[in-house]
Tab-separated table of C-alpha atoms (C1' of nucleotides) in Angstrom:
chain	number	residue	atom	x	y	z
A	194	UNK	CA	-91.609	-111.545	-69.399
A	195	UNK	CA	-89.279	-112.903	-66.748
A	196	UNK	CA	-85.623	-113.505	-66.732
A	197	UNK	CA	-84.888	-116.986	-65.984
A	198	UNK	CA	-82.616	-118.067	-62.887
A	199	UNK	CA	-80.121	-119.451	-65.383
A	200	UNK	CA	-79.499	-116.190	-67.292
A	201	UNK	CA	-78.986	-114.464	-63.975
A	202	UNK	CA	-76.621	-116.952	-62.852
A	203	UNK	CA	-74.862	-116.792	-66.114
A	204	UNK	CA	-74.458	-113.128	-65.966
A	205	UNK	CA	-73.158	-113.193	-62.500
A	206	UNK	CA	-70.542	-115.884	-63.265
A	207	UNK	CA	-69.441	-113.963	-66.338
A	208	UNK	CA	-69.153	-110.701	-63.977
A	209	UNK	CA	-66.870	-112.694	-61.716
A	210	UNK	CA	-64.684	-113.938	-64.411
A	211	UNK	CA	-64.523	-110.067	-65.510
A	212	UNK	CA	-63.492	-109.197	-62.101
A	213	UNK	CA	-60.451	-111.513	-62.148
A	214	UNK	CA	-59.180	-110.274	-65.496
A	215	UNK	CA	-57.276	-112.520	-68.057
A	216	UNK	CA	-56.369	-115.267	-65.388
A	217	UNK	CA	-57.849	-118.792	-65.306
A	218	UNK	CA	-60.550	-119.151	-62.249
A	219	UNK	CA	-61.833	-122.236	-60.923
A	220	UNK	CA	-65.373	-122.957	-61.168
A	221	UNK	CA	-65.532	-123.223	-57.309
A	222	UNK	CA	-64.160	-119.943	-56.810
A	223	UNK	CA	-67.103	-118.315	-59.081
A	224	UNK	CA	-69.711	-120.544	-57.438
A	225	UNK	CA	-68.520	-119.517	-54.055
A	226	UNK	CA	-68.171	-115.727	-54.607
A	227	UNK	CA	-71.871	-115.710	-55.970
A	228	UNK	CA	-73.250	-118.379	-53.846
A	229	UNK	CA	-74.677	-120.449	-56.658
A	230	UNK	CA	-75.470	-124.289	-56.688
A	231	UNK	CA	-72.595	-126.269	-58.048
A	232	UNK	CA	-73.728	-128.605	-60.479
A	233	UNK	CA	-76.105	-126.424	-61.977
A	234	UNK	CA	-73.609	-123.954	-62.747
A	235	UNK	CA	-71.336	-126.432	-64.261
A	236	UNK	CA	-73.911	-127.045	-66.950
A	237	UNK	CA	-74.307	-123.227	-67.464
A	238	UNK	CA	-70.355	-122.853	-67.975
A	239	UNK	CA	-70.523	-125.483	-70.587
A	240	UNK	CA	-73.159	-123.522	-72.404
A	241	UNK	CA	-71.096	-120.377	-72.365
A	242	UNK	CA	-68.191	-122.156	-73.501
A	243	UNK	CA	-70.273	-123.597	-76.444
A	244	UNK	CA	-71.554	-120.083	-77.082
A	245	UNK	CA	-68.001	-118.895	-77.515
A	246	UNK	CA	-68.073	-116.458	-74.397
A	247	UNK	CA	-65.552	-118.156	-72.274
A	248	UNK	CA	-62.772	-120.348	-72.612
A	249	UNK	CA	-61.584	-123.212	-70.391
A	250	UNK	CA	-58.732	-125.128	-69.568
A	251	UNK	CA	-58.797	-128.558	-67.931
A	252	UNK	CA	-56.731	-130.429	-65.467
A	253	UNK	CA	-54.844	-128.880	-62.333
A	254	UNK	CA	-54.570	-125.376	-62.605
A	255	UNK	CA	-57.326	-125.363	-65.002
A	256	UNK	CA	-60.379	-122.747	-64.993
A	257	UNK	CA	-62.025	-120.511	-67.160
A	258	UNK	CA	-61.697	-116.918	-68.403
A	259	UNK	CA	-63.543	-114.498	-70.921
A	260	UNK	CA	-63.211	-115.285	-74.463
A	261	UNK	CA	-63.134	-111.510	-75.285
A	262	UNK	CA	-62.523	-108.351	-73.337
A	263	UNK	CA	-65.417	-107.509	-70.767
A	264	UNK	CA	-65.997	-104.476	-72.634
A	265	UNK	CA	-66.683	-106.429	-75.728
A	266	UNK	CA	-69.309	-109.003	-74.167
A	267	UNK	CA	-72.728	-107.576	-73.524
A	268	UNK	CA	-75.195	-108.636	-71.114
A	269	UNK	CA	-77.670	-109.195	-73.903
A	270	UNK	CA	-75.344	-111.648	-75.681
A	271	UNK	CA	-75.258	-113.787	-72.528
A	272	UNK	CA	-78.910	-113.772	-71.805
A	273	UNK	CA	-79.400	-114.999	-75.614
A	274	UNK	CA	-76.933	-117.546	-75.332
A	275	UNK	CA	-78.692	-119.070	-72.444
A	276	UNK	CA	-82.578	-118.278	-73.124
A	277	UNK	CA	-82.517	-117.839	-76.832
A	278	UNK	CA	-84.002	-114.833	-78.516
A	279	UNK	CA	-85.196	-111.770	-76.778
A	280	UNK	CA	-88.998	-111.244	-76.304
A	281	UNK	CA	-90.105	-114.284	-78.245
A	282	UNK	CA	-93.974	-114.617	-78.663
A	283	UNK	CA	-95.279	-118.475	-78.729
A	284	UNK	CA	-91.878	-119.507	-79.868
A	285	UNK	CA	-91.709	-116.875	-82.662
A	286	UNK	CA	-89.647	-113.685	-83.077
A	287	UNK	CA	-91.744	-110.932	-82.834
A	288	UNK	CA	-90.988	-109.830	-86.233
A	289	UNK	CA	-92.278	-113.176	-87.551
A	290	UNK	CA	-95.512	-112.767	-85.832
A	291	UNK	CA	-98.737	-112.255	-88.090
A	292	UNK	CA	-102.020	-110.832	-86.791
A	293	UNK	CA	-105.318	-110.061	-88.257
A	294	UNK	CA	-108.342	-108.060	-87.737
A	295	UNK	CA	-108.256	-105.508	-84.643
A	296	UNK	CA	-104.589	-107.186	-83.668
A	297	UNK	CA	-103.181	-106.139	-87.238
A	298	UNK	CA	-100.658	-103.757	-85.643
A	299	UNK	CA	-99.702	-105.708	-82.496
A	300	UNK	CA	-96.649	-107.140	-84.079
A	301	UNK	CA	-95.411	-103.433	-83.995
A	302	UNK	CA	-95.843	-103.444	-80.095
A	303	UNK	CA	-93.701	-106.761	-79.503
A	304	UNK	CA	-91.113	-105.478	-81.817
A	305	UNK	CA	-90.633	-102.150	-80.216
A	306	UNK	CA	-90.734	-104.165	-76.791
A	307	UNK	CA	-87.690	-105.985	-77.909
A	308	UNK	CA	-86.057	-102.952	-79.411
A	309	UNK	CA	-86.267	-101.308	-76.027
A	310	UNK	CA	-84.849	-104.282	-74.279
A	311	UNK	CA	-82.014	-104.417	-76.842
A	312	UNK	CA	-81.188	-100.824	-76.270
A	313	UNK	CA	-80.473	-101.745	-72.601
A	314	UNK	CA	-79.226	-105.356	-72.625
A	315	UNK	CA	-77.041	-105.123	-75.859
A	316	UNK	CA	-75.477	-101.818	-74.894
A	317	UNK	CA	-74.421	-102.568	-71.603
A	318	UNK	CA	-71.248	-104.621	-71.399
A	319	UNK	CA	-69.763	-106.705	-68.329
A	320	UNK	CA	-67.166	-103.843	-67.872
A	321	UNK	CA	-69.971	-101.269	-67.511
A	322	UNK	CA	-71.555	-103.265	-64.823
A	323	UNK	CA	-68.429	-104.385	-63.139
A	324	UNK	CA	-67.392	-100.727	-62.930
A	325	UNK	CA	-70.941	-99.485	-62.010
A	326	UNK	CA	-70.776	-97.119	-64.826
A	327	UNK	CA	-73.594	-97.866	-67.154
A	328	UNK	CA	-74.033	-96.078	-70.628
A	329	UNK	CA	-75.945	-92.693	-70.080
A	330	UNK	CA	-79.234	-93.844	-71.499
A	331	UNK	CA	-79.175	-96.955	-69.426
A	332	UNK	CA	-78.180	-95.045	-66.391
A	333	UNK	CA	-80.942	-92.388	-66.786
A	334	UNK	CA	-83.433	-95.741	-66.921
A	335	UNK	CA	-82.022	-97.046	-63.784
A	336	UNK	CA	-81.876	-93.814	-61.911
A	337	UNK	CA	-85.167	-92.782	-62.465
A	338	UNK	CA	-86.936	-93.218	-59.028
A	339	UNK	CA	-90.199	-94.488	-60.426
A	340	UNK	CA	-87.985	-97.267	-62.072
A	341	UNK	CA	-87.666	-98.694	-58.688
A	342	UNK	CA	-91.270	-98.792	-57.843
A	343	UNK	CA	-93.448	-101.898	-58.102
A	344	UNK	CA	-96.355	-102.141	-60.103
B	150	UNK	CA	-87.696	-113.081	-71.636
B	151	UNK	CA	-90.324	-114.353	-73.624
B	152	UNK	CA	-94.078	-113.355	-74.024
B	153	UNK	CA	-96.416	-116.061	-72.919
B	154	UNK	CA	-98.817	-117.125	-75.564
B	155	UNK	CA	-101.589	-116.573	-72.781
B	156	UNK	CA	-100.425	-112.885	-72.602
B	157	UNK	CA	-100.542	-112.773	-76.544
B	158	UNK	CA	-104.052	-114.218	-76.586
B	159	UNK	CA	-105.249	-111.955	-74.050
B	160	UNK	CA	-104.106	-108.968	-75.825
B	161	UNK	CA	-105.751	-109.882	-78.968
B	162	UNK	CA	-108.811	-110.632	-77.287
B	163	UNK	CA	-108.881	-107.136	-75.800
B	164	UNK	CA	-108.082	-105.441	-78.966
B	165	UNK	CA	-111.020	-107.479	-80.528
B	166	UNK	CA	-113.272	-106.193	-77.778
B	167	UNK	CA	-112.068	-102.609	-78.348
B	168	UNK	CA	-112.959	-102.705	-81.770
B	169	UNK	CA	-116.557	-103.548	-81.135
B	170	UNK	CA	-116.863	-100.505	-79.075
B	171	UNK	CA	-119.135	-100.452	-75.981
B	172	UNK	CA	-121.512	-103.439	-77.236
B	173	UNK	CA	-121.185	-106.944	-75.701
B	174	UNK	CA	-119.181	-109.542	-77.711
B	175	UNK	CA	-119.794	-113.033	-77.263
B	176	UNK	CA	-116.699	-115.252	-76.708
B	177	UNK	CA	-117.253	-116.989	-80.141
B	178	UNK	CA	-116.897	-113.985	-81.950
B	179	UNK	CA	-113.453	-112.974	-80.304
B	180	UNK	CA	-112.269	-116.620	-80.733
B	181	UNK	CA	-113.064	-117.029	-84.207
B	182	UNK	CA	-112.120	-113.516	-85.238
B	183	UNK	CA	-108.609	-114.201	-83.639
B	184	UNK	CA	-108.458	-117.989	-84.380
B	185	UNK	CA	-107.741	-119.060	-80.652
B	186	UNK	CA	-108.423	-122.208	-79.041
B	187	UNK	CA	-111.640	-122.064	-77.469
B	188	UNK	CA	-111.626	-123.393	-73.974
B	189	UNK	CA	-108.247	-122.054	-73.303
B	190	UNK	CA	-109.325	-118.474	-74.046
B	191	UNK	CA	-112.317	-118.830	-71.735
B	192	UNK	CA	-109.946	-119.211	-68.759
B	193	UNK	CA	-108.254	-115.948	-69.814
B	194	UNK	CA	-111.432	-114.061	-70.079
B	195	UNK	CA	-112.045	-115.244	-66.427
B	196	UNK	CA	-108.600	-113.742	-65.544
B	197	UNK	CA	-109.167	-110.733	-67.467
B	198	UNK	CA	-112.580	-110.368	-65.718
B	199	UNK	CA	-110.821	-110.645	-62.044
B	200	UNK	CA	-108.217	-108.240	-62.999
B	201	UNK	CA	-111.172	-105.774	-63.684
B	202	UNK	CA	-110.061	-105.201	-67.386
B	203	UNK	CA	-113.310	-106.457	-68.756
B	204	UNK	CA	-116.815	-106.880	-67.832
B	205	UNK	CA	-119.082	-109.791	-68.468
B	206	UNK	CA	-122.811	-110.416	-68.964
B	207	UNK	CA	-124.419	-113.865	-68.766
B	208	UNK	CA	-127.293	-115.516	-70.364
B	209	UNK	CA	-128.620	-115.296	-73.913
B	210	UNK	CA	-127.519	-111.931	-75.316
B	211	UNK	CA	-124.674	-112.062	-72.995
B	212	UNK	CA	-120.851	-111.247	-73.771
B	213	UNK	CA	-117.848	-109.217	-72.941
B	214	UNK	CA	-116.884	-105.685	-73.103
B	215	UNK	CA	-114.038	-103.440	-71.730
B	216	UNK	CA	-114.258	-102.289	-68.606
B	217	UNK	CA	-112.715	-99.075	-69.326
B	218	UNK	CA	-112.416	-97.096	-72.576
B	219	UNK	CA	-109.716	-98.608	-74.766
B	220	UNK	CA	-107.612	-95.541	-74.407
B	221	UNK	CA	-107.401	-96.094	-70.737
B	222	UNK	CA	-106.068	-99.808	-70.875
B	223	UNK	CA	-102.461	-100.291	-71.715
B	224	UNK	CA	-101.021	-103.505	-73.099
B	225	UNK	CA	-98.750	-103.844	-69.909
B	226	UNK	CA	-101.745	-103.699	-67.563
B	227	UNK	CA	-103.056	-106.813	-69.772
B	228	UNK	CA	-99.663	-108.573	-69.777
B	229	UNK	CA	-99.337	-107.945	-65.864
B	230	UNK	CA	-102.830	-109.413	-65.298
B	231	UNK	CA	-101.752	-112.511	-67.022
B	232	UNK	CA	-98.233	-113.185	-66.386
B	233	UNK	CA	-97.459	-111.051	-63.137
B	234	UNK	CA	-94.850	-108.497	-62.858
B	235	UNK	CA	-92.578	-107.543	-65.720
B	236	UNK	CA	-89.001	-108.899	-65.802
B	237	UNK	CA	-89.047	-110.905	-62.661
B	238	UNK	CA	-85.718	-112.443	-61.858
B	239	UNK	CA	-85.997	-115.890	-59.898
B	240	UNK	CA	-89.438	-114.855	-58.828
B	241	UNK	CA	-88.354	-111.609	-57.389
B	242	UNK	CA	-88.828	-108.211	-58.859
B	243	UNK	CA	-85.762	-106.583	-60.076
B	244	UNK	CA	-85.840	-104.022	-57.518
B	245	UNK	CA	-85.752	-106.547	-54.755
B	246	UNK	CA	-82.465	-108.602	-56.002
B	247	UNK	CA	-79.329	-108.376	-54.087
B	248	UNK	CA	-76.049	-109.137	-55.437
B	249	UNK	CA	-72.695	-108.947	-53.984
B	250	UNK	CA	-69.165	-108.871	-55.238
B	251	UNK	CA	-68.651	-108.329	-58.924
B	252	UNK	CA	-72.493	-108.582	-59.632
B	253	UNK	CA	-73.246	-105.661	-57.313
B	254	UNK	CA	-74.428	-103.562	-59.629
B	255	UNK	CA	-76.332	-106.159	-61.658
B	256	UNK	CA	-79.901	-105.237	-60.073
B	257	UNK	CA	-79.394	-101.896	-61.988
B	258	UNK	CA	-79.282	-103.470	-65.355
B	259	UNK	CA	-82.312	-105.362	-64.599
B	260	UNK	CA	-84.267	-102.617	-63.209
B	261	UNK	CA	-83.366	-100.473	-66.340
B	262	UNK	CA	-84.517	-103.405	-68.511
B	263	UNK	CA	-87.780	-103.451	-66.900
B	264	UNK	CA	-88.096	-99.364	-67.032
B	265	UNK	CA	-87.556	-99.950	-70.817
B	266	UNK	CA	-90.324	-102.594	-71.021
B	267	UNK	CA	-92.733	-100.395	-69.054
B	268	UNK	CA	-91.876	-97.366	-71.330
B	269	UNK	CA	-93.308	-99.317	-74.375
B	270	UNK	CA	-95.939	-101.502	-72.912
B	271	UNK	CA	-97.585	-99.030	-70.257
B	272	UNK	CA	-97.552	-96.158	-72.546
B	273	UNK	CA	-99.248	-98.051	-75.375
B	274	UNK	CA	-103.111	-98.310	-74.904
B	275	UNK	CA	-105.401	-100.680	-76.856
B	276	UNK	CA	-106.794	-97.501	-78.569
B	277	UNK	CA	-103.253	-96.725	-79.790
B	278	UNK	CA	-102.796	-100.525	-81.327
B	279	UNK	CA	-106.232	-100.423	-82.836
B	280	UNK	CA	-105.571	-97.623	-84.756
B	281	UNK	CA	-102.255	-98.420	-85.705
B	282	UNK	CA	-100.880	-94.920	-84.341
B	283	UNK	CA	-98.570	-95.989	-81.517
B	284	UNK	CA	-96.929	-93.139	-79.203
B	285	UNK	CA	-94.146	-91.288	-80.984
B	286	UNK	CA	-91.533	-92.688	-78.968
B	287	UNK	CA	-92.848	-96.274	-79.582
B	288	UNK	CA	-93.230	-95.908	-83.068
B	289	UNK	CA	-89.545	-94.677	-83.410
B	290	UNK	CA	-88.727	-97.929	-81.797
B	291	UNK	CA	-90.804	-100.090	-84.124
B	292	UNK	CA	-89.916	-98.170	-87.266
B	293	UNK	CA	-86.255	-98.503	-86.897
B	294	UNK	CA	-85.217	-100.915	-89.687
B	295	UNK	CA	-82.865	-102.764	-87.339
B	296	UNK	CA	-85.632	-103.348	-84.877
B	297	UNK	CA	-86.876	-105.939	-87.123
B	298	UNK	CA	-83.555	-107.720	-87.851
B	299	UNK	CA	-83.102	-110.940	-85.930
B	300	UNK	CA	-80.144	-111.366	-83.568
C	142	DA	C1'	-141.402	-121.979	-64.837
C	143	DA	C1'	-139.382	-124.035	-68.878
C	144	DT	C1'	-136.083	-123.453	-72.156
C	145	DT	C1'	-132.302	-121.655	-74.395
C	146	DG	C1'	-127.952	-119.509	-74.687
C	147	DT	C1'	-124.296	-117.642	-72.661
C	148	DC	C1'	-120.694	-117.120	-69.040
C	149	DC	C1'	-118.273	-119.501	-65.121
C	150	DC	C1'	-115.933	-122.824	-62.057
C	151	DT	C1'	-113.095	-126.953	-61.021
C	152	DA	C1'	-110.598	-130.530	-62.496
C	153	DT	C1'	-107.707	-132.780	-65.326
C	154	DC	C1'	-104.264	-133.925	-68.928
C	155	DG	C1'	-99.772	-134.422	-71.763
C	156	DG	C1'	-95.868	-132.326	-72.380
C	157	DG	C1'	-92.166	-129.640	-71.717
C	158	DG	C1'	-88.998	-127.153	-69.472
C	159	DG	C1'	-86.653	-125.161	-65.351
C	160	DG	C1'	-83.862	-125.952	-61.553
C	161	DA	C1'	-80.792	-129.108	-59.896
C	162	DT	C1'	-78.077	-133.418	-58.837
C	163	DA	C1'	-75.166	-137.878	-59.719
C	164	DG	C1'	-71.484	-140.153	-61.282
C	165	DG	C1'	-68.184	-140.915	-63.961
C	166	DG	C1'	-65.008	-139.864	-68.285
C	167	DA	C1'	-61.414	-136.916	-70.204
C	168	DT	C1'	-57.702	-133.807	-69.813
C	169	DT	C1'	-53.831	-131.644	-67.863
C	170	DA	C1'	-50.057	-130.429	-64.739
C	171	DA	C1'	-46.766	-131.744	-61.480
D	24	DT	C1'	-48.962	-142.068	-61.305
D	25	DT	C1'	-51.470	-139.038	-58.991
D	26	DA	C1'	-54.317	-135.357	-58.386
D	27	DA	C1'	-56.991	-131.765	-59.639
D	28	DT	C1'	-59.817	-129.891	-62.763
D	29	DC	C1'	-63.221	-129.569	-66.349
D	30	DC	C1'	-66.907	-132.182	-69.323
D	31	DC	C1'	-70.278	-135.153	-70.554
D	32	DT	C1'	-74.775	-137.949	-70.276
D	33	DA	C1'	-78.372	-138.993	-67.707
D	34	DT	C1'	-81.840	-138.572	-64.417
D	35	DC	C1'	-84.809	-136.416	-61.191
D	36	DC	C1'	-88.584	-133.705	-59.505
D	37	DC	C1'	-91.908	-130.532	-59.893
D	38	DC	C1'	-94.239	-126.889	-61.688
D	39	DC	C1'	-96.249	-124.680	-65.176
D	40	DC	C1'	-97.813	-123.893	-69.886
D	41	DG	C1'	-101.160	-124.580	-73.331
D	42	DA	C1'	-105.276	-126.731	-73.712
D	43	DT	C1'	-109.633	-129.674	-72.813
D	44	DA	C1'	-113.778	-131.783	-70.558
D	45	DG	C1'	-117.979	-131.563	-68.084
D	46	DG	C1'	-121.161	-129.550	-65.962
D	47	DG	C1'	-122.943	-125.475	-62.730
D	48	DA	C1'	-124.788	-120.565	-62.751
D	49	DC	C1'	-127.225	-117.188	-64.491
D	50	DA	C1'	-130.013	-114.020	-67.519
D	51	DA	C1'	-133.443	-113.191	-70.865
D	52	DT	C1'	-137.175	-114.812	-73.483
D	53	DT	C1'	-141.433	-117.163	-74.079
DNA sequence: AATTGTCCCTATCGGGGGGATAGGGATTAA
DNA sequence: TTAATCCCTATCCCCCCGATAGGGACAATT
């Protein structure tokens, strides 16, 4: 149940692109602004382009830009492009899991967990995060004081 | 964002224990009923005991039993005992993450995601899963048809 | 006290993947 | 032609995941 460094980096890079609007941004800018490891992020940028989340331009005056408006790209899409489907169990999607005996209803729990994640990650766009104005139900989640307590 | 095999196995073992009520259950029974790898599950049982989620008894007529009633043990507690804190980012809890520039508000998103997970996993007990009667808000999540669609 | 059945501990393994780097090739603009 | 940039492949290290082996500790029975 952890979020990979790669996915975290990917979202940060995308946010940095969103902040620069439609203009081309060089990888060095992204990397410096967020303080990320160079070569590693380069491979992430390739992944993001292949997932059609960003567009690239080579040569002098090259760079990267979002493939769509920041309001049309969700955090969930980015995480999925990098890490694969949300909340997999032993390499299976939650809905593909089959359980017997006492565990018969366990799949329902994993599916609910995935749905809960989707409600946050798929309904929060880069534009939301950039502006610091999250959707109401996400904001309520993040604002609750107990959400910030360790467990 | 995946649920480890170890955590999945742990929950299934716990459910099997819950199904047997307060009586001692031998590891072989648990393993056979759920079709799990023997030696691997033995190490999981040790972890669960150290986390004070189960009690064990050695010798002939030994076995395992829940440390508390099934209604007082949540799926979240089990997952946490096995995999560590929910939704960590680069080994840090979401609330410990610090971001700058365009990513300034990203921590809010990770915290919201964790809170969403907690709402499902921490409020669903073994008794709920065993009976197939999940808490209302979890059931609503799991029942939504789109929750079962891949993305 | 010997036996038996169970849990318990440590060590180990193969494989894979996460995080990261190196080096150079391809492309574009000037 | 040159310089800047993205792009690709390969590689590295290391840790962890999933899983196994073998034997030690313990409790009950006899």
